PDB file of C-alpha atoms in Angstrom:
ATOM      1  CA  UNK I   1      -0.191   0.041   0.019  1.00  0.00           C
ATOM      2  CA  UNK I   2       1.657   3.389  -1.018  1.00  0.00           C
ATOM      3  CA  UNK I   3       1.616   6.250   1.458  1.00  0.00           C
ATOM      4  CA  UNK I   4      -0.941   8.721  -0.100  1.00  0.00           C
ATOM      5  CA  UNK I   5      -2.920  11.138   1.954  1.00  0.00           C
ATOM      6  CA  UNK I   6      -5.461  11.716  -0.625  1.00  0.00           C
ATOM      7  CA  UNK I   7      -7.633   9.394  -3.124  1.00  0.00           C
ATOM      8  CA  UNK I   8      -5.540   8.431  -5.956  1.00  0.00           C
ATOM      9  CA  UNK I   9      -8.638   8.689  -8.114  1.00  0.00           C
ATOM     10  CA  UNK I  10     -11.885  10.727  -7.778  1.00  0.00           C
ATOM     11  CA  UNK I  11     -14.511   9.189  -6.001  1.00  0.00           C
ATOM     12  CA  UNK I  12     -12.137   6.410  -4.683  1.00  0.00           C
ATOM     13  CA  UNK I  13     -11.212   6.026  -0.964  1.00  0.00           C
ATOM     14  CA  UNK I  14      -7.996   7.561   0.512  1.00  0.00           C
ATOM     15  CA  UNK I  15      -5.329   5.530   2.290  1.00  0.00           C
ATOM     16  CA  UNK I  16      -6.842   6.674   5.806  1.00  0.00           C
ATOM     17  CA  UNK I  17     -10.216   5.167   4.718  1.00  0.00           C
ATOM     18  CA  UNK I  18      -8.959   1.898   3.787  1.00  0.00           C
ATOM     19  CA  UNK I  19      -6.961   1.536   6.891  1.00  0.00           C
ATOM     20  CA  UNK I  20     -10.329   2.520   8.784  1.00  0.00           C
ATOM     21  CA  UNK I  21     -12.167  -0.069   7.056  1.00  0.00           C
ATOM     22  CA  UNK I  22      -9.559  -2.857   7.519  1.00  0.00           C
ATOM     23  CA  UNK I  23      -9.120  -2.186  11.101  1.00  0.00           C
ATOM     24  CA  UNK I  24     -13.187  -1.943  11.560  1.00  0.00           C
ATOM     25  CA  UNK I  25     -13.487  -5.248  10.033  1.00  0.00           C
ATOM     26  CA  UNK I  26     -10.509  -6.788  12.254  1.00  0.00           C
ATOM     27  CA  UNK I  27     -12.740  -5.456  15.017  1.00  0.00           C
ATOM     28  CA  UNK I  28     -15.911  -7.158  14.060  1.00  0.00           C
ATOM     29  CA  UNK I  29     -14.100 -10.151  13.352  1.00  0.00           C
ATOM     30  CA  UNK I  30     -12.534 -10.566  16.858  1.00  0.00           C
ATOM     31  CA  UNK I  31      -8.853 -10.032  15.780  1.00  0.00           C
ATOM     32  CA  UNK I  32      -8.067  -8.121  18.998  1.00  0.00           C
ATOM     33  CA  UNK I  33      -9.618  -8.785  22.430  1.00  0.00           C
ATOM     34  CA  UNK I  34     -11.130  -6.055  24.597  1.00  0.00           C
ATOM     35  CA  UNK I  35      -8.362  -3.777  26.343  1.00  0.00           C
ATOM     36  CA  UNK I  36      -6.047  -4.774  23.560  1.00  0.00           C
ATOM     37  CA  UNK I  37      -3.773  -1.670  22.669  1.00  0.00           C
ATOM     38  CA  UNK I  38      -3.220  -0.557  19.281  1.00  0.00           C
ATOM     39  CA  UNK I  39       0.060   1.523  18.627  1.00  0.00           C
ATOM     40  CA  UNK I  40       0.210   3.680  15.434  1.00  0.00           C
ATOM     41  CA  UNK I  41       3.757   2.983  14.829  1.00  0.00           C
ATOM     42  CA  UNK I  42       3.033  -0.773  14.553  1.00  0.00           C
ATOM     43  CA  UNK I  43      -0.236  -0.327  12.622  1.00  0.00           C
ATOM     44  CA  UNK I  44       1.802   2.031  10.080  1.00  0.00           C
ATOM     45  CA  UNK I  45       4.579  -0.495   9.707  1.00  0.00           C
ATOM     46  CA  UNK I  46       1.764  -3.295   9.050  1.00  0.00           C
ATOM     47  CA  UNK I  47       0.217  -0.989   6.523  1.00  0.00           C
ATOM     48  CA  UNK I  48       3.095   0.334   5.080  1.00  0.00           C
ATOM     49  CA  UNK I  49       2.338   4.109   5.418  1.00  0.00           C
ATOM     50  CA  UNK I  50       3.187   6.693   7.489  1.00  0.00           C
ATOM     51  CA  UNK I  51       1.732   7.562  10.794  1.00  0.00           C
ATOM     52  CA  UNK I  52      -0.682  10.119   9.636  1.00  0.00           C
ATOM     53  CA  UNK I  53      -3.490   8.030   7.896  1.00  0.00           C
ATOM     54  CA  UNK I  54      -3.145   5.613  10.625  1.00  0.00           C
ATOM     55  CA  UNK I  55      -3.789   8.541  12.980  1.00  0.00           C
ATOM     56  CA  UNK I  56      -6.822   9.779  11.013  1.00  0.00           C
ATOM     57  CA  UNK I  57      -8.144   6.396  10.664  1.00  0.00           C
ATOM     58  CA  UNK I  58      -7.914   5.624  14.699  1.00  0.00           C
ATOM     59  CA  UNK I  59      -9.446   8.821  15.343  1.00  0.00           C
ATOM     60  CA  UNK I  60     -12.351   8.305  13.305  1.00  0.00           C
ATOM     61  CA  UNK I  61     -13.062   4.978  14.948  1.00  0.00           C
ATOM     62  CA  UNK I  62     -12.685   6.710  18.226  1.00  0.00           C
ATOM     63  CA  UNK I  63     -15.295   9.144  17.349  1.00  0.00           C
ATOM     64  CA  UNK I  64     -17.814   6.308  16.545  1.00  0.00           C
ATOM     65  CA  UNK I  65     -16.890   4.577  19.960  1.00  0.00           C
ATOM     66  CA  UNK I  66     -15.356   1.522  18.365  1.00  0.00           C
ATOM     67  CA  UNK I  67     -11.719   2.337  19.735  1.00  0.00           C
ATOM     68  CA  UNK I  68     -10.783   4.482  23.094  1.00  0.00           C
ATOM     69  CA  UNK I  69      -8.034   6.959  21.782  1.00  0.00           C
ATOM     70  CA  UNK I  70      -5.282   7.571  24.303  1.00  0.00           C
ATOM     71  CA  UNK I  71      -2.469  10.170  24.524  1.00  0.00           C
ATOM     72  CA  UNK I  72       0.376   8.225  24.087  1.00  0.00           C
ATOM     73  CA  UNK I  73       0.235   7.620  20.034  1.00  0.00           C
ATOM     74  CA  UNK I  74      -1.911   4.657  20.740  1.00  0.00           C
ATOM     75  CA  UNK I  75      -5.599   3.356  20.618  1.00  0.00           C
ATOM     76  CA  UNK I  76      -7.472   0.667  22.876  1.00  0.00           C
ATOM     77  CA  UNK I  77     -10.193  -1.595  22.281  1.00  0.00           C
ATOM     78  CA  UNK I  78     -12.919  -0.885  24.739  1.00  0.00           C
ATOM     79  CA  UNK I  79     -13.966  -3.122  27.663  1.00  0.00           C
ATOM     80  CA  UNK I  80     -17.830  -3.382  27.203  1.00  0.00           C
ATOM     81  CA  UNK I  81     -19.638  -3.706  30.321  1.00  0.00           C
ATOM     82  CA  UNK I  82     -22.401  -6.685  30.792  1.00  0.00           C
ATOM     83  CA  UNK I  83     -25.155  -4.510  30.755  1.00  0.00           C
ATOM     84  CA  UNK I  84     -24.000  -2.793  27.551  1.00  0.00           C
ATOM     85  CA  UNK I  85     -23.333  -6.148  25.866  1.00  0.00           C
ATOM     86  CA  UNK I  86     -26.657  -7.389  26.646  1.00  0.00           C
ATOM     87  CA  UNK I  87     -28.205  -4.431  25.207  1.00  0.00           C
ATOM     88  CA  UNK I  88     -26.127  -4.818  22.229  1.00  0.00           C
ATOM     89  CA  UNK I  89     -26.993  -8.552  22.164  1.00  0.00           C
ATOM     90  CA  UNK I  90     -30.811  -7.902  21.790  1.00  0.00           C
ATOM     91  CA  UNK I  91     -30.367  -5.436  19.272  1.00  0.00           C
ATOM     92  CA  UNK I  92     -28.318  -7.532  16.994  1.00  0.00           C
ATOM     93  CA  UNK I  93     -30.260 -10.618  17.483  1.00  0.00           C
ATOM     94  CA  UNK I  94     -33.167  -8.893  15.908  1.00  0.00           C
ATOM     95  CA  UNK I  95     -31.261  -7.313  13.109  1.00  0.00           C
ATOM     96  CA  UNK I  96     -29.468 -10.401  12.289  1.00  0.00           C
ATOM     97  CA  UNK I  97     -33.031 -12.381  12.204  1.00  0.00           C
ATOM     98  CA  UNK I  98     -34.399  -9.815   9.699  1.00  0.00           C
ATOM     99  CA  UNK I  99     -31.139  -9.700   7.270  1.00  0.00           C
ATOM    100  CA  UNK I 100     -31.479 -13.688   7.462  1.00  0.00           C
ATOM    101  CA  UNK I 101     -34.945 -13.903   6.295  1.00  0.00           C
ATOM    102  CA  UNK I 102     -34.276 -11.167   3.528  1.00  0.00           C
ATOM    103  CA  UNK I 103     -31.277 -13.684   2.592  1.00  0.00           C
ATOM    104  CA  UNK I 104     -33.582 -16.326   2.595  1.00  0.00           C
ATOM    105  CA  UNK I 105     -35.419 -14.938  -0.316  1.00  0.00           C
ATOM    106  CA  UNK I 106     -32.452 -14.352  -2.770  1.00  0.00           C
ATOM    107  CA  UNK I 107     -29.998 -16.661  -1.780  1.00  0.00           C
ATOM    108  CA  UNK I 108     -29.024 -19.094  -4.829  1.00  0.00           C
ATOM    109  CA  UNK I 109     -28.144 -22.764  -4.787  1.00  0.00           C
ATOM    110  CA  UNK I 110     -24.536 -21.695  -6.148  1.00  0.00           C
ATOM    111  CA  UNK I 111     -24.054 -19.161  -3.288  1.00  0.00           C
ATOM    112  CA  UNK I 112     -25.029 -21.814  -0.824  1.00  0.00           C
ATOM    113  CA  UNK I 113     -22.713 -24.333  -2.508  1.00  0.00           C
ATOM    114  CA  UNK I 114     -19.890 -22.064  -1.766  1.00  0.00           C
ATOM    115  CA  UNK I 115     -20.727 -21.448   1.649  1.00  0.00           C
ATOM    116  CA  UNK I 116     -21.326 -25.197   2.378  1.00  0.00           C
ATOM    117  CA  UNK I 117     -17.775 -25.810   1.066  1.00  0.00           C
ATOM    118  CA  UNK I 118     -16.392 -23.013   3.441  1.00  0.00           C
ATOM    119  CA  UNK I 119     -18.210 -24.469   6.470  1.00  0.00           C
ATOM    120  CA  UNK I 120     -17.033 -27.950   5.592  1.00  0.00           C
ATOM    121  CA  UNK I 121     -13.288 -26.783   5.113  1.00  0.00           C
ATOM    122  CA  UNK I 122     -13.952 -25.131   8.784  1.00  0.00           C
ATOM    123  CA  UNK I 123     -15.241 -28.393  10.312  1.00  0.00           C
ATOM    124  CA  UNK I 124     -12.278 -30.282   9.256  1.00  0.00           C
ATOM    125  CA  UNK I 125      -9.954 -27.880  10.900  1.00  0.00           C
ATOM    126  CA  UNK I 126     -12.016 -28.114  14.116  1.00  0.00           C
ATOM    127  CA  UNK I 127     -11.877 -31.854  14.022  1.00  0.00           C
ATOM    128  CA  UNK I 128      -8.194 -31.573  13.762  1.00  0.00           C
ATOM    129  CA  UNK I 129      -7.906 -29.301  16.699  1.00  0.00           C
ATOM    130  CA  UNK I 130      -7.405 -26.114  14.749  1.00  0.00           C
ATOM    131  CA  UNK I 131      -9.880 -23.594  15.813  1.00  0.00           C
ATOM    132  CA  UNK I 132      -7.646 -20.467  16.206  1.00  0.00           C
ATOM    133  CA  UNK I 133      -9.263 -17.803  14.069  1.00  0.00           C
ATOM    134  CA  UNK I 134     -12.576 -19.466  13.848  1.00  0.00           C
ATOM    135  CA  UNK I 135     -14.166 -16.003  15.073  1.00  0.00           C
ATOM    136  CA  UNK I 136     -13.194 -14.358  11.693  1.00  0.00           C
ATOM    137  CA  UNK I 137     -14.210 -17.166   9.642  1.00  0.00           C
ATOM    138  CA  UNK I 138     -17.503 -17.490  11.431  1.00  0.00           C
ATOM    139  CA  UNK I 139     -18.402 -13.836  11.376  1.00  0.00           C
ATOM    140  CA  UNK I 140     -17.266 -13.364   7.689  1.00  0.00           C
ATOM    141  CA  UNK I 141     -19.696 -16.081   6.666  1.00  0.00           C
ATOM    142  CA  UNK I 142     -22.514 -14.744   8.546  1.00  0.00           C
ATOM    143  CA  UNK I 143     -21.612 -11.382   7.025  1.00  0.00           C
ATOM    144  CA  UNK I 144     -21.489 -12.831   3.619  1.00  0.00           C
ATOM    145  CA  UNK I 145     -25.034 -14.385   4.263  1.00  0.00           C
ATOM    146  CA  UNK I 146     -26.456 -11.032   5.295  1.00  0.00           C
ATOM    147  CA  UNK I 147     -24.893  -9.178   2.415  1.00  0.00           C
ATOM    148  CA  UNK I 148     -26.864 -11.660   0.147  1.00  0.00           C
ATOM    149  CA  UNK I 149     -29.965 -10.182   1.586  1.00  0.00           C
ATOM    150  CA  UNK I 150     -29.165  -6.961  -0.054  1.00  0.00           C
ATOM    151  CA  UNK I 151     -30.127  -4.361   2.463  1.00  0.00           C
ATOM    152  CA  UNK I 152     -27.393  -2.047   3.208  1.00  0.00           C
ATOM    153  CA  UNK I 153     -29.124  -0.175   6.068  1.00  0.00           C
ATOM    154  CA  UNK I 154     -29.388  -3.523   7.690  1.00  0.00           C
ATOM    155  CA  UNK I 155     -25.734  -4.325   6.974  1.00  0.00           C
ATOM    156  CA  UNK I 156     -24.598  -1.008   8.339  1.00  0.00           C
ATOM    157  CA  UNK I 157     -26.620  -1.367  11.773  1.00  0.00           C
ATOM    158  CA  UNK I 158     -25.263  -4.920  12.352  1.00  0.00           C
ATOM    159  CA  UNK I 159     -21.528  -3.805  11.730  1.00  0.00           C
ATOM    160  CA  UNK I 160     -22.170  -0.949  14.242  1.00  0.00           C
ATOM    161  CA  UNK I 161     -23.105  -3.431  16.834  1.00  0.00           C
ATOM    162  CA  UNK I 162     -20.495  -6.099  15.982  1.00  0.00           C
ATOM    163  CA  UNK I 163     -17.731  -3.476  16.228  1.00  0.00           C
ATOM    164  CA  UNK I 164     -18.650  -3.135  19.762  1.00  0.00           C
ATOM    165  CA  UNK I 165     -19.606  -6.744  20.760  1.00  0.00           C
ATOM    166  CA  UNK I 166     -17.266  -8.943  18.731  1.00  0.00           C
ATOM    167  CA  UNK I 167     -13.762  -7.995  20.675  1.00  0.00           C
ATOM    168  CA  UNK I 168     -15.111  -9.230  23.883  1.00  0.00           C
ATOM    169  CA  UNK I 169     -16.032 -12.533  22.474  1.00  0.00           C
ATOM    170  CA  UNK I 170     -12.573 -13.061  21.341  1.00  0.00           C
ATOM    171  CA  UNK I 171     -11.884 -15.258  24.490  1.00  0.00           C
ATOM    172  CA  UNK I 172     -14.791 -17.762  24.004  1.00  0.00           C
ATOM    173  CA  UNK I 173     -14.026 -18.079  20.075  1.00  0.00           C
ATOM    174  CA  UNK I 174     -10.501 -19.760  21.305  1.00  0.00           C
ATOM    175  CA  UNK I 175     -12.451 -22.540  23.206  1.00  0.00           C
ATOM    176  CA  UNK I 176     -12.836 -25.852  21.100  1.00  0.00           C
ATOM    177  CA  UNK I 177     -15.887 -26.854  23.152  1.00  0.00           C
ATOM    178  CA  UNK I 178     -17.550 -23.275  21.965  1.00  0.00           C
ATOM    179  CA  UNK I 179     -16.353 -23.545  18.487  1.00  0.00           C
ATOM    180  CA  UNK I 180     -17.272 -26.768  17.883  1.00  0.00           C
ATOM    181  CA  UNK I 181     -21.117 -26.000  19.377  1.00  0.00           C
ATOM    182  CA  UNK I 182     -21.621 -22.791  17.332  1.00  0.00           C
ATOM    183  CA  UNK I 183     -20.318 -24.437  14.079  1.00  0.00           C
ATOM    184  CA  UNK I 184     -23.133 -26.881  14.454  1.00  0.00           C
ATOM    185  CA  UNK I 185     -25.683 -24.014  14.351  1.00  0.00           C
ATOM    186  CA  UNK I 186     -24.159 -22.629  11.339  1.00  0.00           C
ATOM    187  CA  UNK I 187     -24.538 -25.815   9.203  1.00  0.00           C
ATOM    188  CA  UNK I 188     -28.113 -25.787  10.424  1.00  0.00           C
ATOM    189  CA  UNK I 189     -28.594 -22.217   9.311  1.00  0.00           C
ATOM    190  CA  UNK I 190     -27.468 -23.408   5.748  1.00  0.00           C
ATOM    191  CA  UNK I 191     -29.176 -26.704   5.887  1.00  0.00           C
ATOM    192  CA  UNK I 192     -32.433 -24.586   6.418  1.00  0.00           C
ATOM    193  CA  UNK I 193     -31.873 -22.005   3.802  1.00  0.00           C
ATOM    194  CA  UNK I 194     -31.162 -25.208   1.067  1.00  0.00           C
ATOM    195  CA  UNK I 195     -34.709 -26.283   2.678  1.00  0.00           C
ATOM    196  CA  UNK I 196     -35.905 -22.650   2.109  1.00  0.00           C
ATOM    197  CA  UNK I 197     -37.239 -22.583   5.444  1.00  0.00           C
ATOM    198  CA  UNK I 198     -36.421 -19.228   6.865  1.00  0.00           C
ATOM    199  CA  UNK I 199     -37.984 -19.847  10.017  1.00  0.00           C
ATOM    200  CA  UNK I 200     -35.969 -22.774  10.770  1.00  0.00           C
ATOM    201  CA  UNK I 201     -32.787 -20.696   9.633  1.00  0.00           C
ATOM    202  CA  UNK I 202     -33.775 -17.759  11.811  1.00  0.00           C
ATOM    203  CA  UNK I 203     -34.324 -20.366  14.905  1.00  0.00           C
ATOM    204  CA  UNK I 204     -30.694 -21.737  14.387  1.00  0.00           C
ATOM    205  CA  UNK I 205     -29.304 -18.081  14.384  1.00  0.00           C
ATOM    206  CA  UNK I 206     -31.121 -17.363  17.590  1.00  0.00           C
ATOM    207  CA  UNK I 207     -29.619 -20.724  19.034  1.00  0.00           C
ATOM    208  CA  UNK I 208     -26.071 -19.518  17.779  1.00  0.00           C
ATOM    209  CA  UNK I 209     -26.382 -16.018  18.975  1.00  0.00           C
ATOM    210  CA  UNK I 210     -27.936 -17.127  22.519  1.00  0.00           C
ATOM    211  CA  UNK I 211     -25.233 -19.657  22.841  1.00  0.00           C
ATOM    212  CA  UNK I 212     -22.486 -17.004  22.469  1.00  0.00           C
ATOM    213  CA  UNK I 213     -24.343 -14.623  24.643  1.00  0.00           C
ATOM    214  CA  UNK I 214     -24.608 -17.232  27.712  1.00  0.00           C
ATOM    215  CA  UNK I 215     -20.740 -17.933  27.397  1.00  0.00           C
ATOM    216  CA  UNK I 216     -19.944 -14.165  27.220  1.00  0.00           C
ATOM    217  CA  UNK I 217     -22.211 -13.507  30.241  1.00  0.00           C
ATOM    218  CA  UNK I 218     -20.563 -16.606  31.982  1.00  0.00           C
ATOM    219  CA  UNK I 219     -17.027 -15.348  31.267  1.00  0.00           C
ATOM    220  CA  UNK I 220     -18.023 -11.800  32.548  1.00  0.00           C
ATOM    221  CA  UNK I 221     -19.178 -13.116  35.772  1.00  0.00           C
ATOM    222  CA  UNK I 222     -15.946 -15.051  36.230  1.00  0.00           C
ATOM    223  CA  UNK I 223     -13.907 -12.042  35.392  1.00  0.00           C
ATOM    224  CA  UNK I 224     -15.971  -9.879  37.645  1.00  0.00           C
ATOM    225  CA  UNK I 225     -15.625 -12.440  40.400  1.00  0.00           C
ATOM    226  CA  UNK I 226     -12.008 -12.807  39.913  1.00  0.00           C
ATOM    227  CA  UNK I 227     -11.774  -9.054  39.899  1.00  0.00           C
ATOM    228  CA  UNK I 228     -13.529  -8.867  43.278  1.00  0.00           C
ATOM    229  CA  UNK I 229     -11.394 -11.485  44.693  1.00  0.00           C
ATOM    230  CA  UNK I 230      -8.077  -9.792  43.818  1.00  0.00           C
ATOM    231  CA  UNK I 231      -9.538  -6.504  45.261  1.00  0.00           C
ATOM    232  CA  UNK I 232     -10.324  -8.192  48.591  1.00  0.00           C
ATOM    233  CA  UNK I 233      -7.179 -10.173  48.676  1.00  0.00           C
ATOM    234  CA  UNK I 234      -5.256  -6.635  47.877  1.00  0.00           C
ATOM    235  CA  UNK I 235      -7.228  -4.896  50.880  1.00  0.00           C
ATOM    236  CA  UNK I 236      -6.024  -7.601  53.206  1.00  0.00           C
ATOM    237  CA  UNK I 237      -2.571  -7.680  52.181  1.00  0.00           C
ATOM    238  CA  UNK I 238      -2.639  -3.891  52.591  1.00  0.00           C
ATOM    239  CA  UNK I 239      -4.477  -4.192  55.858  1.00  0.00           C
ATOM    240  CA  UNK I 240      -2.119  -6.908  57.317  1.00  0.00           C
ATOM    241  CA  UNK I 241       0.836  -4.721  56.199  1.00  0.00           C
ATOM    242  CA  UNK I 242      -0.733  -1.546  58.018  1.00  0.00           C
ATOM    243  CA  UNK I 243      -1.575  -3.793  61.053  1.00  0.00           C
ATOM    244  CA  UNK I 244       2.169  -4.923  61.010  1.00  0.00           C
ATOM    245  CA  UNK I 245       3.594  -1.549  60.760  1.00  0.00           C
ATOM    246  CA  UNK I 246       1.264  -0.291  63.677  1.00  0.00           C
ATOM    247  CA  UNK I 247       2.605  -3.445  65.880  1.00  0.00           C
ATOM    248  CA  UNK I 248       6.188  -2.279  65.017  1.00  0.00           C
ATOM    249  CA  UNK I 249       5.660   1.476  65.699  1.00  0.00           C
ATOM    250  CA  UNK I 250       4.357   0.634  69.033  1.00  0.00           C
TER     251      UNK I 250
END
């Protein structure tokens, strides 16, 4: 990618636009977990550009709430609260079910054949224990399905939700047990679409999203309990140190 600050041709994306879209796509596909720090110099090296277009892209993502911009030439993937995650989950389930309904009316046997081939290839990798990167492939396949539905407005709204809820899901998509279960639901969606049964397809989608939400809530509960225990240990240790100090002084 050449380092140019302007569009190469009228109407084309600028370099900053391309970097923005690439980082946004990575966020939606769980490339980085919540709390991860993105450094401008590292991204500039990855894209082969100067710092300026990266800074512009991060600033744009920060204005959308997709990243938290920090002062030390970096940005951080925000940590979302459990309540906020549940709110986004409720919205995205409705949006995605509607998108899938539209897809069921337009998808062709050829398109389904391509998606089945992709799903079968992923299934083989799962059977061999290779689950790293599954989140990217799962989300990419779902988005491919939704785009077939033809509603750009729905895609925009789903993408907005995914930018916020996908990074926290990074951890659960690393679990082989979770991956195996959710991939079954993905196959169920495709099989229902092949039968032209949009109700069954939406039911399978809802089951997949519900399973992901339960896993996320469990993970967040565990992290909250762990943080609480660490805080209690810190306070206990601090109290013990203080008591020891008082005894020594006395």
